[in-house]
Amino acid sequence: MYRILSFDGGGIRGLVTLALLKRLETQIPNLIKGADLLAGTSTGGIIALGLAAGKSVDDMIALYQNNGKDIFDESWFNNIRDLGGLAGADYSQKNLEKLLDGIFADKQLKDLSKRVLIPSFNLDDGDPDATKRTWGPKFFHNFPGEDTDGAESVVDVALDTSAAPTYFPTHGSFIDGGVVPRTPSA
C-alpha cells in the first residue's frame, strides 16, 4: 500500500486544511508518519513541505495564525505600491520568503524526511534557442533518479508553487501550481 496525503491551495485558508488534518491526527495518530508521499499545491505545497521537513501540524497552524497578516499585507504602503491592485500583484513575496527562510533555511528537497510532489507552472523553460522556448507544468519532487529535483531549495519550491497570479508576482519564471491542478491528486 502506498499512502499519499494531498493538500489544496487557497492562501490563508490553509488553516482550514490544517484544522482538518489536526482533527484527523486525533483519530489516526500516525497519519502523517505513515504517509509515503506529501503533495500540495500553493499553500498546500507549503504545508506539504513543512510537514516533510519535520514540522508538526501545530507548528504549521502557528505559522499561518502568527504570520498571515504579514504575508497578506494590506498596508497603505502596499496599496500605493500596486496602485490599489490596478498594477502588479496584490502582495509582495518578501515577507513570505523571509518567513520561509526562517523555517527551511538552506534545506533542499533531498533533505526532507518524506517524498514530496509540488506542482508549479514554468512560464519560460530558458532554452538558449529562443525558437524552442516553451512553457508548461513543473512537478517538483525528491524521488531518486535522473529527473530528481532533490537539489532544489525548499524555499524556492515553496515560492514557485505559491506565486498565485494577481496575488503574488512570479517567482523566477514560475507561477502558482494551481494553474495546473488545484489539488495534485486530481
mmCIF file with all atom_site columns, C-alpha atoms in Angstrom, residues 2-162:
data_model
loop_
_atom_site.group_PDB
_atom_site.id
_atom_site.type_symbol
_atom_site.label_atom_id
_atom_site.label_alt_id
_atom_site.label_comp_id
_atom_site.label_asym_id
_atom_site.label_entity_id
_atom_site.label_seq_id
_atom_site.pdbx_PDB_ins_code
_atom_site.Cartn_x
_atom_site.Cartn_y
_atom_site.Cartn_z
_atom_site.occupancy
_atom_site.B_iso_or_equiv
_atom_site.pdbx_formal_charge
_atom_site.auth_seq_id
_atom_site.auth_comp_id
_atom_site.auth_asym_id
_atom_site.auth_atom_id
_atom_site.pdbx_PDB_model_num
ATOM 1   C CA . TYR A 1 2   ? 1.267  3.468  -0.899  1.00 0.00 ? 2   TYR A CA 1
ATOM 2   C CA . ARG A 1 3   ? -0.224 6.355  1.097   1.00 0.00 ? 3   ARG A CA 1
ATOM 3   C CA . ILE A 1 4   ? -0.468 9.885  -0.275  1.00 0.00 ? 4   ILE A CA 1
ATOM 4   C CA . LEU A 1 5   ? -1.606 12.963 1.613   1.00 0.00 ? 5   LEU A CA 1
ATOM 5   C CA . SER A 1 6   ? -2.558 15.785 -0.724  1.00 0.00 ? 6   SER A CA 1
ATOM 6   C CA . PHE A 1 7   ? -3.261 19.385 0.299   1.00 0.00 ? 7   PHE A CA 1
ATOM 7   C CA . ASP A 1 8   ? -5.224 22.046 -1.605  1.00 0.00 ? 8   ASP A CA 1
ATOM 8   C CA . GLY A 1 9   ? -4.233 25.609 -2.258  1.00 0.00 ? 9   GLY A CA 1
ATOM 9   C CA . GLY A 1 10  ? -6.193 28.587 -1.063  1.00 0.00 ? 10  GLY A CA 1
ATOM 10  C CA . GLY A 1 11  ? -3.888 31.051 0.704   1.00 0.00 ? 11  GLY A CA 1
ATOM 11  C CA . ILE A 1 12  ? -4.770 31.693 4.327   1.00 0.00 ? 12  ILE A CA 1
ATOM 12  C CA . ARG A 1 13  ? -7.482 29.017 4.003   1.00 0.00 ? 13  ARG A CA 1
ATOM 13  C CA . GLY A 1 14  ? -4.609 26.597 4.541   1.00 0.00 ? 14  GLY A CA 1
ATOM 14  C CA . LEU A 1 15  ? -5.701 26.982 8.168   1.00 0.00 ? 15  LEU A CA 1
ATOM 15  C CA . VAL A 1 16  ? -8.853 25.007 7.317   1.00 0.00 ? 16  VAL A CA 1
ATOM 16  C CA . THR A 1 17  ? -6.749 22.218 5.815   1.00 0.00 ? 17  THR A CA 1
ATOM 17  C CA . LEU A 1 18  ? -4.547 22.204 8.910   1.00 0.00 ? 18  LEU A CA 1
ATOM 18  C CA . ALA A 1 19  ? -7.542 22.183 11.282  1.00 0.00 ? 19  ALA A CA 1
ATOM 19  C CA . LEU A 1 20  ? -8.948 19.153 9.440   1.00 0.00 ? 20  LEU A CA 1
ATOM 20  C CA . LEU A 1 21  ? -5.544 17.489 9.477   1.00 0.00 ? 21  LEU A CA 1
ATOM 21  C CA . LYS A 1 22  ? -5.231 18.080 13.229  1.00 0.00 ? 22  LYS A CA 1
ATOM 22  C CA . ARG A 1 23  ? -8.624 16.503 13.753  1.00 0.00 ? 23  ARG A CA 1
ATOM 23  C CA . LEU A 1 24  ? -7.709 13.524 11.581  1.00 0.00 ? 24  LEU A CA 1
ATOM 24  C CA . GLU A 1 25  ? -4.496 13.069 13.557  1.00 0.00 ? 25  GLU A CA 1
ATOM 25  C CA . THR A 1 26  ? -6.534 12.573 16.745  1.00 0.00 ? 26  THR A CA 1
ATOM 26  C CA . GLN A 1 27  ? -8.377 9.714  15.021  1.00 0.00 ? 27  GLN A CA 1
ATOM 27  C CA . ILE A 1 28  ? -5.348 8.324  13.137  1.00 0.00 ? 28  ILE A CA 1
ATOM 28  C CA . PRO A 1 29  ? -2.265 9.154  15.247  1.00 0.00 ? 29  PRO A CA 1
ATOM 29  C CA . ASN A 1 30  ? 0.305  8.026  12.647  1.00 0.00 ? 30  ASN A CA 1
ATOM 30  C CA . LEU A 1 31  ? -1.441 9.614  9.681   1.00 0.00 ? 31  LEU A CA 1
ATOM 31  C CA . ILE A 1 32  ? 1.461  11.830 8.622   1.00 0.00 ? 32  ILE A CA 1
ATOM 32  C CA . LYS A 1 33  ? 4.182  9.437  9.764   1.00 0.00 ? 33  LYS A CA 1
ATOM 33  C CA . GLY A 1 34  ? 2.522  6.651  7.750   1.00 0.00 ? 34  GLY A CA 1
ATOM 34  C CA . ALA A 1 35  ? 2.254  8.673  4.555   1.00 0.00 ? 35  ALA A CA 1
ATOM 35  C CA . ASP A 1 36  ? 4.689  7.799  1.794   1.00 0.00 ? 36  ASP A CA 1
ATOM 36  C CA . LEU A 1 37  ? 4.162  10.999 -0.207  1.00 0.00 ? 37  LEU A CA 1
ATOM 37  C CA . LEU A 1 38  ? 3.086  14.519 0.738   1.00 0.00 ? 38  LEU A CA 1
ATOM 38  C CA . ALA A 1 39  ? 1.743  16.549 -2.160  1.00 0.00 ? 39  ALA A CA 1
ATOM 39  C CA . GLY A 1 40  ? 0.380  20.052 -2.264  1.00 0.00 ? 40  GLY A CA 1
ATOM 40  C CA . THR A 1 41  ? -0.368 22.993 -4.483  1.00 0.00 ? 41  THR A CA 1
ATOM 41  C CA . SER A 1 42  ? 0.254  26.621 -3.484  1.00 0.00 ? 42  SER A CA 1
ATOM 42  C CA . THR A 1 43  ? -0.414 26.947 0.258   1.00 0.00 ? 43  THR A CA 1
ATOM 43  C CA . GLY A 1 44  ? -0.910 23.173 0.246   1.00 0.00 ? 44  GLY A CA 1
ATOM 44  C CA . GLY A 1 45  ? 2.622  22.877 -1.124  1.00 0.00 ? 45  GLY A CA 1
ATOM 45  C CA . ILE A 1 46  ? 3.934  24.947 1.760   1.00 0.00 ? 46  ILE A CA 1
ATOM 46  C CA . ILE A 1 47  ? 2.057  22.679 4.182   1.00 0.00 ? 47  ILE A CA 1
ATOM 47  C CA . ALA A 1 48  ? 3.431  19.534 2.499   1.00 0.00 ? 48  ALA A CA 1
ATOM 48  C CA . LEU A 1 49  ? 6.980  20.907 2.552   1.00 0.00 ? 49  LEU A CA 1
ATOM 49  C CA . GLY A 1 50  ? 6.682  21.944 6.208   1.00 0.00 ? 50  GLY A CA 1
ATOM 50  C CA . LEU A 1 51  ? 5.406  18.540 7.288   1.00 0.00 ? 51  LEU A CA 1
ATOM 51  C CA . ALA A 1 52  ? 8.077  16.788 5.188   1.00 0.00 ? 52  ALA A CA 1
ATOM 52  C CA . ALA A 1 53  ? 10.688 18.954 6.931   1.00 0.00 ? 53  ALA A CA 1
ATOM 53  C CA . GLY A 1 54  ? 9.514  17.628 10.300  1.00 0.00 ? 54  GLY A CA 1
ATOM 54  C CA . LYS A 1 55  ? 7.242  20.477 11.365  1.00 0.00 ? 55  LYS A CA 1
ATOM 55  C CA . SER A 1 56  ? 4.144  19.442 13.299  1.00 0.00 ? 56  SER A CA 1
ATOM 56  C CA . VAL A 1 57  ? 0.598  20.354 12.343  1.00 0.00 ? 57  VAL A CA 1
ATOM 57  C CA . ASP A 1 58  ? 0.581  22.712 15.351  1.00 0.00 ? 58  ASP A CA 1
ATOM 58  C CA . ASP A 1 59  ? 3.781  24.361 14.052  1.00 0.00 ? 59  ASP A CA 1
ATOM 59  C CA . MET A 1 60  ? 2.136  24.926 10.686  1.00 0.00 ? 60  MET A CA 1
ATOM 60  C CA . ILE A 1 61  ? -1.061 26.273 12.259  1.00 0.00 ? 61  ILE A CA 1
ATOM 61  C CA . ALA A 1 62  ? 1.024  28.746 14.280  1.00 0.00 ? 62  ALA A CA 1
ATOM 62  C CA . LEU A 1 63  ? 2.858  29.778 11.113  1.00 0.00 ? 63  LEU A CA 1
ATOM 63  C CA . TYR A 1 64  ? -0.407 30.800 9.434   1.00 0.00 ? 64  TYR A CA 1
ATOM 64  C CA . GLN A 1 65  ? -2.030 32.298 12.545  1.00 0.00 ? 65  GLN A CA 1
ATOM 65  C CA . ASN A 1 66  ? 1.006  34.343 13.552  1.00 0.00 ? 66  ASN A CA 1
ATOM 66  C CA . ASN A 1 67  ? 2.094  35.474 10.082  1.00 0.00 ? 67  ASN A CA 1
ATOM 67  C CA . GLY A 1 68  ? -0.996 35.680 7.877   1.00 0.00 ? 68  GLY A CA 1
ATOM 68  C CA . LYS A 1 69  ? -1.271 39.459 8.228   1.00 0.00 ? 69  LYS A CA 1
ATOM 69  C CA . ASP A 1 70  ? 2.390  39.906 7.287   1.00 0.00 ? 70  ASP A CA 1
ATOM 70  C CA . ILE A 1 71  ? 2.145  37.621 4.248   1.00 0.00 ? 71  ILE A CA 1
ATOM 71  C CA . PHE A 1 72  ? -1.077 39.211 3.012   1.00 0.00 ? 72  PHE A CA 1
ATOM 72  C CA . ASP A 1 73  ? -0.060 42.785 3.802   1.00 0.00 ? 73  ASP A CA 1
ATOM 73  C CA . GLU A 1 74  ? -2.951 45.220 3.330   1.00 0.00 ? 74  GLU A CA 1
ATOM 74  C CA . SER A 1 75  ? -0.997 48.283 4.425   1.00 0.00 ? 75  SER A CA 1
ATOM 75  C CA . TRP A 1 76  ? -1.433 51.669 2.787   1.00 0.00 ? 76  TRP A CA 1
ATOM 76  C CA . PHE A 1 77  ? 2.165  51.403 1.544   1.00 0.00 ? 77  PHE A CA 1
ATOM 77  C CA . ASN A 1 78  ? 1.355  48.138 -0.246  1.00 0.00 ? 78  ASN A CA 1
ATOM 78  C CA . ASN A 1 79  ? -1.719 49.759 -1.802  1.00 0.00 ? 79  ASN A CA 1
ATOM 79  C CA . ILE A 1 80  ? 0.429  52.644 -3.079  1.00 0.00 ? 80  ILE A CA 1
ATOM 80  C CA . ARG A 1 81  ? 2.985  50.202 -4.492  1.00 0.00 ? 81  ARG A CA 1
ATOM 81  C CA . ASP A 1 82  ? 0.408  48.318 -6.581  1.00 0.00 ? 82  ASP A CA 1
ATOM 82  C CA . LEU A 1 83  ? -1.893 51.312 -7.216  1.00 0.00 ? 83  LEU A CA 1
ATOM 83  C CA . GLY A 1 84  ? -4.655 49.755 -5.143  1.00 0.00 ? 84  GLY A CA 1
ATOM 84  C CA . GLY A 1 85  ? -4.483 46.482 -7.057  1.00 0.00 ? 85  GLY A CA 1
ATOM 85  C CA . LEU A 1 86  ? -4.502 48.068 -10.517 1.00 0.00 ? 86  LEU A CA 1
ATOM 86  C CA . ALA A 1 87  ? -0.853 47.375 -11.319 1.00 0.00 ? 87  ALA A CA 1
ATOM 87  C CA . GLY A 1 88  ? 1.075  44.271 -10.444 1.00 0.00 ? 88  GLY A CA 1
ATOM 88  C CA . ALA A 1 89  ? 0.427  41.691 -7.778  1.00 0.00 ? 89  ALA A CA 1
ATOM 89  C CA . ASP A 1 90  ? -1.628 42.433 -4.680  1.00 0.00 ? 90  ASP A CA 1
ATOM 90  C CA . TYR A 1 91  ? 1.147  41.279 -2.340  1.00 0.00 ? 91  TYR A CA 1
ATOM 91  C CA . SER A 1 92  ? 4.934  41.090 -2.319  1.00 0.00 ? 92  SER A CA 1
ATOM 92  C CA . GLN A 1 93  ? 6.618  37.741 -1.693  1.00 0.00 ? 93  GLN A CA 1
ATOM 93  C CA . LYS A 1 94  ? 9.272  39.373 0.506   1.00 0.00 ? 94  LYS A CA 1
ATOM 94  C CA . ASN A 1 95  ? 7.512  38.675 3.823   1.00 0.00 ? 95  ASN A CA 1
ATOM 95  C CA . LEU A 1 96  ? 6.639  35.135 2.779   1.00 0.00 ? 96  LEU A CA 1
ATOM 96  C CA . GLU A 1 97  ? 10.204 34.497 1.613   1.00 0.00 ? 97  GLU A CA 1
ATOM 97  C CA . LYS A 1 98  ? 11.644 35.795 4.889   1.00 0.00 ? 98  LYS A CA 1
ATOM 98  C CA . LEU A 1 99  ? 9.284  33.560 6.835   1.00 0.00 ? 99  LEU A CA 1
ATOM 99  C CA . LEU A 1 100 ? 10.136 30.505 4.701   1.00 0.00 ? 100 LEU A CA 1
ATOM 100 C CA . ASP A 1 101 ? 13.872 31.209 5.065   1.00 0.00 ? 101 ASP A CA 1
ATOM 101 C CA . GLY A 1 102 ? 13.396 31.085 8.832   1.00 0.00 ? 102 GLY A CA 1
ATOM 102 C CA . ILE A 1 103 ? 11.625 27.730 8.629   1.00 0.00 ? 103 ILE A CA 1
ATOM 103 C CA . PHE A 1 104 ? 13.628 25.906 5.976   1.00 0.00 ? 104 PHE A CA 1
ATOM 104 C CA . ALA A 1 105 ? 16.976 27.771 5.968   1.00 0.00 ? 105 ALA A CA 1
ATOM 105 C CA . ASP A 1 106 ? 19.213 26.109 3.377   1.00 0.00 ? 106 ASP A CA 1
ATOM 106 C CA . LYS A 1 107 ? 17.285 22.832 3.110   1.00 0.00 ? 107 LYS A CA 1
ATOM 107 C CA . GLN A 1 108 ? 16.989 21.187 -0.261  1.00 0.00 ? 108 GLN A CA 1
ATOM 108 C CA . LEU A 1 109 ? 14.238 18.800 -1.314  1.00 0.00 ? 109 LEU A CA 1
ATOM 109 C CA . LYS A 1 110 ? 16.637 15.865 -0.864  1.00 0.00 ? 110 LYS A CA 1
ATOM 110 C CA . ASP A 1 111 ? 16.989 16.808 2.834   1.00 0.00 ? 111 ASP A CA 1
ATOM 111 C CA . LEU A 1 112 ? 13.293 16.243 3.587   1.00 0.00 ? 112 LEU A CA 1
ATOM 112 C CA . SER A 1 113 ? 12.250 13.166 5.563   1.00 0.00 ? 113 SER A CA 1
ATOM 113 C CA . LYS A 1 114 ? 9.316  12.419 3.224   1.00 0.00 ? 114 LYS A CA 1
ATOM 114 C CA . ARG A 1 115 ? 8.846  12.246 -0.519  1.00 0.00 ? 115 ARG A CA 1
ATOM 115 C CA . VAL A 1 116 ? 7.099  15.313 -1.891  1.00 0.00 ? 116 VAL A CA 1
ATOM 116 C CA . LEU A 1 117 ? 5.343  16.294 -5.112  1.00 0.00 ? 117 LEU A CA 1
ATOM 117 C CA . ILE A 1 118 ? 4.828  20.032 -5.549  1.00 0.00 ? 118 ILE A CA 1
ATOM 118 C CA . PRO A 1 119 ? 3.222  21.405 -8.755  1.00 0.00 ? 119 PRO A CA 1
ATOM 119 C CA . SER A 1 120 ? 4.130  24.742 -10.280 1.00 0.00 ? 120 SER A CA 1
ATOM 120 C CA . PHE A 1 121 ? 3.922  26.244 -13.748 1.00 0.00 ? 121 PHE A CA 1
ATOM 121 C CA . ASN A 1 122 ? 7.000  27.386 -15.663 1.00 0.00 ? 122 ASN A CA 1
ATOM 122 C CA . LEU A 1 123 ? 6.365  30.354 -17.955 1.00 0.00 ? 123 LEU A CA 1
ATOM 123 C CA . ASP A 1 124 ? 9.757  30.044 -19.696 1.00 0.00 ? 124 ASP A CA 1
ATOM 124 C CA . ASP A 1 125 ? 11.982 26.973 -19.753 1.00 0.00 ? 125 ASP A CA 1
ATOM 125 C CA . GLY A 1 126 ? 15.002 29.167 -20.602 1.00 0.00 ? 126 GLY A CA 1
ATOM 126 C CA . ASP A 1 127 ? 16.087 27.236 -23.691 1.00 0.00 ? 127 ASP A CA 1
ATOM 127 C CA . PRO A 1 128 ? 19.045 29.151 -25.198 1.00 0.00 ? 128 PRO A CA 1
ATOM 128 C CA . ASP A 1 129 ? 17.381 28.843 -28.595 1.00 0.00 ? 129 ASP A CA 1
ATOM 129 C CA . ALA A 1 130 ? 14.505 31.328 -28.316 1.00 0.00 ? 130 ALA A CA 1
ATOM 130 C CA . THR A 1 131 ? 12.576 29.496 -31.046 1.00 0.00 ? 131 THR A CA 1
ATOM 131 C CA . LYS A 1 132 ? 12.449 26.383 -28.838 1.00 0.00 ? 132 LYS A CA 1
ATOM 132 C CA . ARG A 1 133 ? 11.350 28.070 -25.618 1.00 0.00 ? 133 ARG A CA 1
ATOM 133 C CA . THR A 1 134 ? 8.221  26.616 -24.083 1.00 0.00 ? 134 THR A CA 1
ATOM 134 C CA . TRP A 1 135 ? 6.035  26.918 -21.030 1.00 0.00 ? 135 TRP A CA 1
ATOM 135 C CA . GLY A 1 136 ? 4.288  24.184 -19.082 1.00 0.00 ? 136 GLY A CA 1
ATOM 136 C CA . PRO A 1 137 ? 3.694  22.436 -15.798 1.00 0.00 ? 137 PRO A CA 1
ATOM 137 C CA . LYS A 1 138 ? 6.546  21.525 -13.494 1.00 0.00 ? 138 LYS A CA 1
ATOM 138 C CA . PHE A 1 139 ? 6.160  18.905 -10.781 1.00 0.00 ? 139 PHE A CA 1
ATOM 139 C CA . PHE A 1 140 ? 8.964  19.303 -8.261  1.00 0.00 ? 140 PHE A CA 1
ATOM 140 C CA . HIS A 1 141 ? 9.813  16.082 -6.442  1.00 0.00 ? 141 HIS A CA 1
ATOM 141 C CA . ASN A 1 142 ? 12.553 14.476 -4.399  1.00 0.00 ? 142 ASN A CA 1
ATOM 142 C CA . PHE A 1 143 ? 12.314 10.927 -5.740  1.00 0.00 ? 143 PHE A CA 1
ATOM 143 C CA . PRO A 1 144 ? 15.661 9.396  -6.658  1.00 0.00 ? 144 PRO A CA 1
ATOM 144 C CA . GLY A 1 145 ? 16.591 9.254  -10.316 1.00 0.00 ? 145 GLY A CA 1
ATOM 145 C CA . GLU A 1 146 ? 17.923 11.337 -13.169 1.00 0.00 ? 146 GLU A CA 1
ATOM 146 C CA . ASP A 1 147 ? 14.963 13.721 -13.161 1.00 0.00 ? 147 ASP A CA 1
ATOM 147 C CA . THR A 1 148 ? 15.006 14.397 -9.417  1.00 0.00 ? 148 THR A CA 1
ATOM 148 C CA . ASP A 1 149 ? 14.692 17.934 -8.122  1.00 0.00 ? 149 ASP A CA 1
ATOM 149 C CA . GLY A 1 150 ? 16.478 16.989 -4.903  1.00 0.00 ? 150 GLY A CA 1
ATOM 150 C CA . ALA A 1 151 ? 19.000 19.828 -5.246  1.00 0.00 ? 151 ALA A CA 1
ATOM 151 C CA . GLU A 1 152 ? 16.240 22.457 -5.405  1.00 0.00 ? 152 GLU A CA 1
ATOM 152 C CA . SER A 1 153 ? 15.871 24.809 -2.460  1.00 0.00 ? 153 SER A CA 1
ATOM 153 C CA . VAL A 1 154 ? 12.758 24.111 -0.370  1.00 0.00 ? 154 VAL A CA 1
ATOM 154 C CA . VAL A 1 155 ? 12.198 27.876 -0.071  1.00 0.00 ? 155 VAL A CA 1
ATOM 155 C CA . ASP A 1 156 ? 12.324 28.344 -3.850  1.00 0.00 ? 156 ASP A CA 1
ATOM 156 C CA . VAL A 1 157 ? 9.939  25.447 -4.498  1.00 0.00 ? 157 VAL A CA 1
ATOM 157 C CA . ALA A 1 158 ? 7.529  26.854 -1.885  1.00 0.00 ? 158 ALA A CA 1
ATOM 158 C CA . LEU A 1 159 ? 7.667  30.263 -3.576  1.00 0.00 ? 159 LEU A CA 1
ATOM 159 C CA . ASP A 1 160 ? 7.333  28.694 -7.049  1.00 0.00 ? 160 ASP A CA 1
ATOM 160 C CA . THR A 1 161 ? 4.156  26.806 -6.157  1.00 0.00 ? 161 THR A CA 1
ATOM 161 C CA . SER A 1 162 ? 2.552  29.727 -4.287  1.00 0.00 ? 162 SER A CA 1
#
